[in-house]
Amino acid sequence: MLIQQLRIFTVNYSYTAVIISAILTSISLILVNYVIACFALIFLFLPLCNVVQVRQAVYIGAIFGAVSAGILNYWMIPAIARYAQSSLTLGIGCWLLSVLVISSLYALQFAAFAKARFANTSFVAICFNAFLMASFWVIFEWMRAALFAGMPWLSYSIGISQAGSLFMAQSAAAGSVYMLSFLLVLVNYTFSHAIHSEAWRWLLLPVLILVTQFIAGVWLYYNISQQAATTGHPKISTALVLASLPPETVWNEHNGNALVERLLSLNEEAVVDNPDLILWSETVIPWTYSADDDFLKEVSKATSGKNAHFLLGMSTAVDQNSNAVFNSAYFFNPTGEVLDRHDKHELLTLIERPLFNDNGNIILPFLSGNGLVVQQGARQQAIKTPWGQAGVLLCNESAVPALTNRLASDQVSFLINLGNDGWFSDFFITKQHFYNGRLRAIEARKDLVINNNRGVSGLIRASGDIGARYHSERSSVQRVDIYPNQIAPIDYHYFLYTIFSATVLLLLVRFYRRTEILSA
């Protein structure tokens, strides 16, 4: 009875159902809740079953994209107004622009599906349509991730909701977040078809997909756990220096000394247990690196006596004649000598780099107010450490699966994510940042340690287990152990190549059948 009422509701109130779907999908992403995601899209796909014109599909996609973007990007308004030294109007303008972009892309995605889907109701046609919907969804997610790598607020993936489940997230080891999205869309679409056609036997298919994904996840989890336990690599005892500096912090002659003393005090606390590695957060030091830096000399006085290496975020001057800098992570030996450096690759558009090109003027005054011009780094490879290659992801780079894949080619032994979520510490982005790290750890099959200023810091195992999690606005030093390994990950591009190839094949079949009908 309830399912029949749902079907009637979506027929009579189709756009209301689409709005409900957008709200539920947004909640699943905000909470990183895989249960809600398993049925959120049913309210979207049911109205699509009644669509007879491409124009109707465009409306459905546009409404879904606009509502979901409006909810997921609400943080832009208060964050820009508060931290970018800007007016409320600019925040609203950026929010509306994100709504327009995402709405347009979903409209295009649904128009493509409506144009390509098979019209008959045979078993084979229904299976093809379910695959086409899932593949189009993944292809458009991949396109958004590629186009907006520097603007993660335009490339939310529904698959991130699965990161809340240790076992359901394991499929990311084979196909990254895109496989998680593909399976979710398949589940929701087949549920929708069963409800729309009242063919209850079809309900077995989404249940079978979910059960298979769970069982496969259990097997993958225990398999990688066993492999990681037998690698024989020694652990890396690590101290996380959680400075918890608020974004309003100003380093000047009035409070600079107090801030330095605070950081040096944390450093003294970090070396007490004689760790192998001390990790600071991204841009914890607001000035550019210099070999004669007094602060670094004071830090190395404490580490040299304990034989602790340290990695911290610090800017690198591009040249002496400009304000251009690289956003970098420096790796030092215990005496303060630079052993290696990693520069940020994917800069945050409108925050670190101008819109459209590096020489443009369209940028929010988060950093530009200080006269800094951040450029894409010159040294983006993994860094060499005494414990093997370390793949470094700076801040939003943990949301880019392609970077993890590239670092894996450098034969990394573990991953490090240094970030600064001070600008967004009051919003759900900090939680998403942490769970993006979980997916990167599963994809690469490497331990990933996170030090995220005012965000969620901790350690995620190669298996996806959360080894440690800290989220506090108070300064502290936390201890974690990293276990390096040389387990070879699966390149997720193989999954994407398969999806692209199968989609092209289905579109050729669809075109051939249409041509055959027209010529008959």
Short mmCIF file of N, CA, C and O in Angstrom, two decimals, residues 43-159:
data_model
loop_
_atom_site.label_atom_id
_atom_site.label_comp_id
_atom_site.label_asym_id
_atom_site.label_seq_id
_atom_site.Cartn_x
_atom_site.Cartn_y
_atom_site.Cartn_z
N PHE A 43 12.90 9.07 -5.58
CA PHE A 43 11.96 10.17 -5.81
C PHE A 43 12.32 10.97 -7.06
O PHE A 43 11.50 11.70 -7.58
N LEU A 44 13.55 10.83 -7.52
CA LEU A 44 13.98 11.50 -8.74
C LEU A 44 13.68 10.66 -9.97
O LEU A 44 13.22 11.18 -11.00
N PHE A 45 13.92 9.37 -9.88
CA PHE A 45 13.78 8.50 -11.05
C PHE A 45 12.33 8.14 -11.36
O PHE A 45 11.98 7.87 -12.51
N LEU A 46 11.46 8.12 -10.34
CA LEU A 46 10.05 7.80 -10.60
C LEU A 46 9.39 8.82 -11.54
O LEU A 46 8.72 8.42 -12.51
N PRO A 47 9.55 10.13 -11.32
CA PRO A 47 8.98 11.08 -12.29
C PRO A 47 9.60 10.93 -13.68
O PRO A 47 8.94 11.16 -14.69
N LEU A 48 10.85 10.50 -13.73
CA LEU A 48 11.52 10.34 -15.02
C LEU A 48 10.90 9.21 -15.83
O LEU A 48 10.94 9.23 -17.06
N CYS A 49 10.31 8.24 -15.15
CA CYS A 49 9.66 7.13 -15.85
C CYS A 49 8.46 7.59 -16.67
O CYS A 49 8.06 6.94 -17.64
N ASN A 50 7.86 8.72 -16.28
CA ASN A 50 6.68 9.23 -16.97
C ASN A 50 7.00 10.28 -18.03
O ASN A 50 6.11 10.83 -18.66
N VAL A 51 8.28 10.56 -18.21
CA VAL A 51 8.69 11.59 -19.15
C VAL A 51 8.54 11.08 -20.58
O VAL A 51 8.96 9.96 -20.89
N VAL A 52 7.95 11.89 -21.45
CA VAL A 52 7.80 11.52 -22.86
C VAL A 52 8.56 12.49 -23.77
O VAL A 52 8.79 12.19 -24.94
N GLN A 53 8.96 13.63 -23.24
CA GLN A 53 9.70 14.61 -24.03
C GLN A 53 11.02 14.94 -23.33
O GLN A 53 11.10 14.96 -22.10
N VAL A 54 12.04 15.20 -24.13
CA VAL A 54 13.36 15.55 -23.59
C VAL A 54 13.26 16.81 -22.73
O VAL A 54 13.95 16.94 -21.71
N ARG A 55 12.40 17.72 -23.12
CA ARG A 55 12.25 18.97 -22.38
C ARG A 55 11.85 18.71 -20.93
O ARG A 55 12.32 19.39 -20.00
N GLN A 56 11.00 17.72 -20.71
CA GLN A 56 10.59 17.39 -19.35
C GLN A 56 11.78 16.89 -18.53
O GLN A 56 11.92 17.21 -17.35
N ALA A 57 12.64 16.09 -19.16
CA ALA A 57 13.84 15.59 -18.47
C ALA A 57 14.78 16.73 -18.11
O ALA A 57 15.41 16.72 -17.04
N VAL A 58 14.86 17.72 -18.99
CA VAL A 58 15.69 18.89 -18.71
C VAL A 58 15.18 19.61 -17.46
O VAL A 58 15.97 20.00 -16.58
N TYR A 59 13.86 19.79 -17.35
CA TYR A 59 13.29 20.45 -16.17
C TYR A 59 13.59 19.66 -14.89
O TYR A 59 13.95 20.24 -13.87
N ILE A 60 13.44 18.34 -14.98
CA ILE A 60 13.70 17.50 -13.80
C ILE A 60 15.16 17.63 -13.36
O ILE A 60 15.46 17.81 -12.18
N GLY A 61 16.09 17.54 -14.33
CA GLY A 61 17.50 17.66 -14.00
C GLY A 61 17.85 19.02 -13.45
O GLY A 61 18.62 19.14 -12.49
N ALA A 62 17.28 20.07 -14.04
CA ALA A 62 17.57 21.43 -13.60
C ALA A 62 17.08 21.67 -12.17
O ALA A 62 17.78 22.28 -11.34
N ILE A 63 15.87 21.19 -11.87
CA ILE A 63 15.32 21.38 -10.52
C ILE A 63 16.15 20.60 -9.49
O ILE A 63 16.49 21.12 -8.43
N PHE A 64 16.48 19.35 -9.83
CA PHE A 64 17.28 18.54 -8.92
C PHE A 64 18.63 19.20 -8.65
O PHE A 64 19.07 19.31 -7.50
N GLY A 65 19.30 19.64 -9.71
CA GLY A 65 20.60 20.27 -9.55
C GLY A 65 20.53 21.57 -8.78
O GLY A 65 21.39 21.84 -7.93
N ALA A 66 19.50 22.39 -9.04
CA ALA A 66 19.39 23.67 -8.37
C ALA A 66 19.15 23.51 -6.87
O ALA A 66 19.77 24.18 -6.04
N VAL A 67 18.24 22.61 -6.50
CA VAL A 67 17.92 22.42 -5.09
C VAL A 67 19.10 21.80 -4.34
O VAL A 67 19.47 22.26 -3.24
N SER A 68 19.72 20.78 -4.91
CA SER A 68 20.84 20.14 -4.23
C SER A 68 22.02 21.09 -4.09
O SER A 68 22.66 21.16 -3.04
N ALA A 69 22.32 21.86 -5.15
CA ALA A 69 23.41 22.82 -5.07
C ALA A 69 23.10 23.93 -4.06
O ALA A 69 23.99 24.38 -3.32
N GLY A 70 21.84 24.35 -4.02
CA GLY A 70 21.46 25.37 -3.06
C GLY A 70 21.68 24.94 -1.62
O GLY A 70 22.11 25.72 -0.77
N ILE A 71 21.41 23.66 -1.35
CA ILE A 71 21.58 23.13 0.01
C ILE A 71 23.06 22.89 0.31
O ILE A 71 23.57 23.29 1.36
N LEU A 72 23.76 22.25 -0.60
CA LEU A 72 25.15 21.85 -0.35
C LEU A 72 26.11 23.03 -0.31
O LEU A 72 27.17 22.96 0.32
N ASN A 73 25.75 24.12 -0.97
CA ASN A 73 26.65 25.28 -1.03
C ASN A 73 26.15 26.47 -0.22
O ASN A 73 26.63 27.59 -0.42
N TYR A 74 25.25 26.23 0.71
CA TYR A 74 24.74 27.34 1.53
C TYR A 74 25.85 28.02 2.32
O TYR A 74 25.77 29.21 2.65
N TRP A 75 26.92 27.25 2.64
CA TRP A 75 28.02 27.77 3.46
C TRP A 75 28.73 28.94 2.79
O TRP A 75 29.43 29.71 3.47
N MET A 76 28.60 29.06 1.47
CA MET A 76 29.29 30.13 0.76
C MET A 76 28.89 31.51 1.28
O MET A 76 29.73 32.41 1.41
N ILE A 77 27.62 31.66 1.58
CA ILE A 77 27.12 32.99 1.96
C ILE A 77 27.76 33.48 3.25
O ILE A 77 28.39 34.55 3.27
N PRO A 78 27.68 32.73 4.38
CA PRO A 78 28.31 33.23 5.60
C PRO A 78 29.84 33.20 5.54
O PRO A 78 30.49 34.09 6.11
N ALA A 79 30.43 32.20 4.86
CA ALA A 79 31.90 32.10 4.83
C ALA A 79 32.51 33.27 4.07
O ALA A 79 33.49 33.87 4.52
N ILE A 80 31.95 33.60 2.91
CA ILE A 80 32.48 34.70 2.12
C ILE A 80 32.25 36.03 2.81
O ILE A 80 33.12 36.91 2.86
N ALA A 81 31.06 36.19 3.40
CA ALA A 81 30.76 37.44 4.09
C ALA A 81 31.66 37.65 5.30
O ALA A 81 32.07 38.76 5.62
N ARG A 82 32.03 36.56 5.98
CA ARG A 82 32.80 36.68 7.22
C ARG A 82 34.30 36.72 7.00
O ARG A 82 35.00 37.56 7.57
N TYR A 83 34.80 35.84 6.15
CA TYR A 83 36.24 35.67 6.05
C TYR A 83 36.88 36.32 4.83
O TYR A 83 38.08 36.53 4.79
N ALA A 84 36.08 36.60 3.79
CA ALA A 84 36.66 37.16 2.58
C ALA A 84 36.59 38.68 2.55
O ALA A 84 36.78 39.28 1.50
N GLN A 85 36.31 39.27 3.70
CA GLN A 85 36.24 40.72 3.79
C GLN A 85 35.28 41.28 2.75
O GLN A 85 35.52 42.31 2.13
N SER A 86 34.20 40.55 2.55
CA SER A 86 33.27 40.90 1.48
C SER A 86 31.86 41.08 2.03
O SER A 86 31.56 40.78 3.18
N SER A 87 30.98 41.54 1.16
CA SER A 87 29.61 41.78 1.56
C SER A 87 28.78 40.51 1.44
O SER A 87 29.19 39.53 0.80
N LEU A 88 27.61 40.54 2.04
CA LEU A 88 26.68 39.44 1.94
C LEU A 88 26.25 39.23 0.49
O LEU A 88 26.00 38.11 0.04
N THR A 89 26.21 40.33 -0.27
CA THR A 89 25.80 40.27 -1.67
C THR A 89 26.73 39.39 -2.49
O THR A 89 26.28 38.59 -3.32
N LEU A 90 28.05 39.50 -2.25
CA LEU A 90 29.01 38.69 -3.00
C LEU A 90 28.83 37.22 -2.65
O LEU A 90 28.91 36.35 -3.53
N GLY A 91 28.59 36.92 -1.38
CA GLY A 91 28.36 35.54 -0.98
C GLY A 91 27.14 34.95 -1.66
O GLY A 91 27.17 33.81 -2.14
N ILE A 92 26.06 35.73 -1.71
CA ILE A 92 24.84 35.27 -2.38
C ILE A 92 25.09 35.09 -3.87
O ILE A 92 24.61 34.13 -4.49
N GLY A 93 25.87 36.00 -4.47
CA GLY A 93 26.18 35.89 -5.89
C GLY A 93 26.95 34.63 -6.22
O GLY A 93 26.64 33.93 -7.20
N CYS A 94 27.95 34.29 -5.40
CA CYS A 94 28.73 33.06 -5.63
C CYS A 94 27.86 31.83 -5.44
O CYS A 94 27.98 30.85 -6.19
N TRP A 95 26.98 31.87 -4.45
CA TRP A 95 26.06 30.75 -4.20
C TRP A 95 25.14 30.55 -5.39
O TRP A 95 24.96 29.41 -5.86
N LEU A 96 24.56 31.64 -5.91
CA LEU A 96 23.65 31.54 -7.05
C LEU A 96 24.38 31.05 -8.30
O LEU A 96 23.82 30.29 -9.10
N LEU A 97 25.63 31.45 -8.46
CA LEU A 97 26.41 31.00 -9.62
C LEU A 97 26.64 29.50 -9.55
O LEU A 97 26.54 28.79 -10.56
N SER A 98 26.95 28.99 -8.35
CA SER A 98 27.14 27.54 -8.20
C SER A 98 25.84 26.79 -8.49
O SER A 98 25.86 25.71 -9.10
N VAL A 99 24.72 27.36 -8.08
CA VAL A 99 23.41 26.75 -8.36
C VAL A 99 23.16 26.69 -9.86
O VAL A 99 22.71 25.66 -10.40
N LEU A 100 23.48 27.76 -10.55
CA LEU A 100 23.26 27.82 -12.00
C LEU A 100 24.12 26.79 -12.73
O LEU A 100 23.63 26.09 -13.62
N VAL A 101 25.39 26.68 -12.35
CA VAL A 101 26.30 25.76 -13.04
C VAL A 101 25.86 24.31 -12.84
O VAL A 101 25.73 23.54 -13.80
N ILE A 102 25.62 23.92 -11.59
CA ILE A 102 25.25 22.54 -11.31
C ILE A 102 23.88 22.21 -11.90
O ILE A 102 23.66 21.11 -12.43
N SER A 103 22.96 23.15 -11.82
CA SER A 103 21.62 22.94 -12.40
C SER A 103 21.71 22.69 -13.90
O SER A 103 21.06 21.79 -14.44
N SER A 104 22.55 23.46 -14.57
CA SER A 104 22.69 23.32 -16.02
C SER A 104 23.29 21.96 -16.39
O SER A 104 22.87 21.32 -17.36
N LEU A 105 24.28 21.51 -15.61
CA LEU A 105 24.93 20.24 -15.92
C LEU A 105 23.99 19.06 -15.68
O LEU A 105 23.99 18.10 -16.47
N TYR A 106 23.19 19.11 -14.62
CA TYR A 106 22.22 18.04 -14.40
C TYR A 106 21.13 18.05 -15.48
O TYR A 106 20.64 17.00 -15.90
N ALA A 107 20.74 19.23 -15.94
CA ALA A 107 19.76 19.32 -17.02
C ALA A 107 20.31 18.66 -18.28
O ALA A 107 19.60 17.90 -18.97
N LEU A 108 21.58 18.91 -18.58
CA LEU A 108 22.22 18.30 -19.74
C LEU A 108 22.33 16.78 -19.56
O LEU A 108 22.08 16.02 -20.51
N GLN A 109 22.67 16.35 -18.37
CA GLN A 109 22.80 14.91 -18.08
C GLN A 109 21.49 14.17 -18.30
O GLN A 109 21.45 13.12 -18.95
N PHE A 110 20.40 14.74 -17.79
CA PHE A 110 19.11 14.07 -17.90
C PHE A 110 18.56 14.17 -19.32
O PHE A 110 17.85 13.26 -19.78
N ALA A 111 18.90 15.23 -20.03
CA ALA A 111 18.49 15.33 -21.43
C ALA A 111 19.18 14.25 -22.26
O ALA A 111 18.56 13.62 -23.13
N ALA A 112 20.46 14.02 -21.97
CA ALA A 112 21.20 12.99 -22.69
C ALA A 112 20.60 11.61 -22.44
O ALA A 112 20.46 10.80 -23.37
N PHE A 113 20.23 11.35 -21.19
CA PHE A 113 19.62 10.05 -20.88
C PHE A 113 18.27 9.90 -21.57
O PHE A 113 17.97 8.84 -22.15
N ALA A 114 17.43 10.94 -21.51
CA ALA A 114 16.11 10.86 -22.12
C ALA A 114 16.20 10.63 -23.63
O ALA A 114 15.36 9.96 -24.22
N LYS A 115 17.23 11.18 -24.23
CA LYS A 115 17.42 11.03 -25.68
C LYS A 115 17.93 9.63 -26.03
O LYS A 115 17.59 9.07 -27.09
N ALA A 116 18.74 9.05 -25.13
CA ALA A 116 19.42 7.80 -25.45
C ALA A 116 18.69 6.55 -24.97
O ALA A 116 18.95 5.46 -25.47
N ARG A 117 17.79 6.67 -24.03
CA ARG A 117 17.20 5.48 -23.42
C ARG A 117 16.35 4.68 -24.41
O ARG A 117 15.84 5.21 -25.39
N PHE A 118 16.20 3.41 -24.11
CA PHE A 118 15.39 2.51 -24.93
C PHE A 118 13.91 2.70 -24.56
O PHE A 118 13.57 2.76 -23.37
N ALA A 119 13.05 2.74 -25.58
CA ALA A 119 11.64 3.09 -25.34
C ALA A 119 10.80 1.89 -24.92
O ALA A 119 9.80 2.05 -24.21
N ASN A 120 11.15 0.68 -25.33
CA ASN A 120 10.29 -0.46 -25.01
C ASN A 120 10.49 -0.91 -23.56
O ASN A 120 11.38 -0.43 -22.86
N THR A 121 9.64 -1.83 -23.13
CA THR A 121 9.64 -2.25 -21.72
C THR A 121 10.11 -3.69 -21.55
O THR A 121 9.76 -4.36 -20.57
N SER A 122 10.88 -4.20 -22.50
CA SER A 122 11.40 -5.56 -22.37
C SER A 122 12.43 -5.62 -21.25
O SER A 122 12.97 -4.60 -20.82
N PHE A 123 12.70 -6.83 -20.81
CA PHE A 123 13.67 -7.02 -19.73
C PHE A 123 15.04 -6.47 -20.12
O PHE A 123 15.71 -5.78 -19.34
N VAL A 124 15.45 -6.75 -21.37
CA VAL A 124 16.77 -6.29 -21.84
C VAL A 124 16.81 -4.77 -21.90
O VAL A 124 17.79 -4.14 -21.48
N ALA A 125 15.74 -4.14 -22.39
CA ALA A 125 15.70 -2.68 -22.49
C ALA A 125 15.77 -2.02 -21.11
O ALA A 125 16.44 -1.00 -20.94
N ILE A 126 15.08 -2.60 -20.15
CA ILE A 126 15.10 -2.04 -18.79
C ILE A 126 16.51 -2.14 -18.20
O ILE A 126 16.99 -1.19 -17.57
N CYS A 127 17.17 -3.27 -18.41
CA CYS A 127 18.55 -3.43 -17.92
C CYS A 127 19.48 -2.42 -18.61
O CYS A 127 20.35 -1.83 -17.96
N PHE A 128 19.28 -2.24 -19.92
CA PHE A 128 20.10 -1.27 -20.65
C PHE A 128 19.87 0.15 -20.12
O PHE A 128 20.82 0.92 -19.96
N ASN A 129 18.62 0.49 -19.86
CA ASN A 129 18.31 1.83 -19.35
C ASN A 129 18.92 2.05 -17.97
O ASN A 129 19.41 3.15 -17.67
N ALA A 130 18.86 1.04 -17.12
CA ALA A 130 19.46 1.16 -15.78
C ALA A 130 20.96 1.40 -15.91
O ALA A 130 21.53 2.25 -15.22
N PHE A 131 21.59 0.65 -16.82
CA PHE A 131 23.03 0.85 -17.03
C PHE A 131 23.31 2.24 -17.59
O PHE A 131 24.26 2.92 -17.16
N LEU A 132 22.51 2.68 -18.55
CA LEU A 132 22.73 4.00 -19.16
C LEU A 132 22.58 5.11 -18.12
O LEU A 132 23.38 6.05 -18.11
N MET A 133 21.58 5.02 -17.26
CA MET A 133 21.41 6.05 -16.23
C MET A 133 22.63 6.09 -15.32
O MET A 133 23.17 7.16 -15.02
N ALA A 134 23.08 4.91 -14.86
CA ALA A 134 24.24 4.86 -13.97
C ALA A 134 25.50 5.34 -14.67
O ALA A 134 26.33 6.05 -14.07
N SER A 135 25.67 4.95 -15.93
CA SER A 135 26.89 5.34 -16.65
C SER A 135 26.90 6.84 -16.95
O SER A 135 27.94 7.50 -16.81
N PHE A 136 25.75 7.39 -17.37
CA PHE A 136 25.69 8.83 -17.60
C PHE A 136 25.97 9.60 -16.31
O PHE A 136 26.65 10.63 -16.33
N TRP A 137 25.45 9.08 -15.20
CA TRP A 137 25.68 9.73 -13.91
C TRP A 137 27.17 9.78 -13.60
O TRP A 137 27.72 10.82 -13.21
N VAL A 138 27.85 8.65 -13.79
CA VAL A 138 29.29 8.56 -13.50
C VAL A 138 30.09 9.42 -14.47
O VAL A 138 31.04 10.12 -14.07
N ILE A 139 29.74 9.38 -15.75
CA ILE A 139 30.47 10.17 -16.75
C ILE A 139 30.37 11.66 -16.44
O ILE A 139 31.37 12.39 -16.51
N PHE A 140 29.20 12.11 -16.05
CA PHE A 140 29.05 13.54 -15.73
C PHE A 140 29.74 13.89 -14.41
O PHE A 140 30.26 14.99 -14.27
N GLU A 141 29.76 12.96 -13.44
CA GLU A 141 30.53 13.20 -12.22
C GLU A 141 32.01 13.33 -12.55
O GLU A 141 32.70 14.20 -12.01
N TRP A 142 32.49 12.43 -13.39
CA TRP A 142 33.90 12.47 -13.79
C TRP A 142 34.22 13.78 -14.52
O TRP A 142 35.26 14.41 -14.30
N MET A 143 33.31 14.21 -15.41
CA MET A 143 33.52 15.46 -16.14
C MET A 143 33.57 16.66 -15.19
O MET A 143 34.43 17.53 -15.32
N ARG A 144 32.66 16.68 -14.22
CA ARG A 144 32.67 17.79 -13.26
C ARG A 144 33.94 17.79 -12.42
O ARG A 144 34.51 18.83 -12.12
N ALA A 145 34.40 16.58 -12.04
CA ALA A 145 35.63 16.48 -11.25
C ALA A 145 36.83 16.97 -12.06
O ALA A 145 37.74 17.60 -11.51
N ALA A 146 36.84 16.67 -13.37
CA ALA A 146 37.94 17.09 -14.22
C ALA A 146 37.89 18.60 -14.49
O ALA A 146 38.92 19.29 -14.46
N LEU A 147 36.70 19.11 -14.74
CA LEU A 147 36.56 20.54 -15.05
C LEU A 147 36.74 21.43 -13.83
O LEU A 147 37.30 22.52 -13.93
N PHE A 148 36.28 20.93 -12.68
CA PHE A 148 36.27 21.77 -11.48
C PHE A 148 37.13 21.17 -10.36
O PHE A 148 36.73 21.17 -9.20
N ALA A 149 38.31 20.67 -10.73
CA ALA A 149 39.21 20.10 -9.71
C ALA A 149 39.57 21.14 -8.66
O ALA A 149 39.80 20.79 -7.50
N GLY A 150 39.63 22.40 -9.06
CA GLY A 150 39.94 23.47 -8.11
C GLY A 150 38.72 24.05 -7.43
O GLY A 150 38.84 24.98 -6.62
N MET A 151 37.54 23.54 -7.77
CA MET A 151 36.30 24.01 -7.15
C MET A 151 35.47 22.80 -6.71
O MET A 151 34.49 22.45 -7.36
N PRO A 152 35.86 22.14 -5.63
CA PRO A 152 35.16 20.92 -5.22
C PRO A 152 33.69 21.13 -4.90
O PRO A 152 32.92 20.16 -4.86
N TRP A 153 33.28 22.37 -4.68
CA TRP A 153 31.87 22.65 -4.40
C TRP A 153 31.01 22.52 -5.67
O TRP A 153 29.78 22.60 -5.58
N LEU A 154 31.64 22.30 -6.82
CA LEU A 154 30.89 22.06 -8.06
C LEU A 154 30.99 20.60 -8.50
O LEU A 154 30.51 20.25 -9.57
N SER A 155 31.63 19.77 -7.70
CA SER A 155 31.84 18.38 -8.13
C SER A 155 31.52 17.38 -7.03
O SER A 155 32.23 16.39 -6.86
N TYR A 156 30.46 17.66 -6.26
CA TYR A 156 30.04 16.67 -5.27
C TYR A 156 29.68 15.35 -5.97
O TYR A 156 29.02 15.33 -7.00
N SER A 157 30.12 14.26 -5.38
CA SER A 157 29.80 12.93 -5.91
C SER A 157 28.91 12.20 -4.91
O SER A 157 29.22 12.15 -3.72
N ILE A 158 27.82 11.63 -5.41
CA ILE A 158 26.92 10.94 -4.49
C ILE A 158 27.61 9.73 -3.85
O ILE A 158 27.24 9.28 -2.77
N GLY A 159 28.66 9.24 -4.49
CA GLY A 159 29.38 8.09 -3.95
C GLY A 159 30.05 8.36 -2.62
O GLY A 159 30.31 7.42 -1.86
#
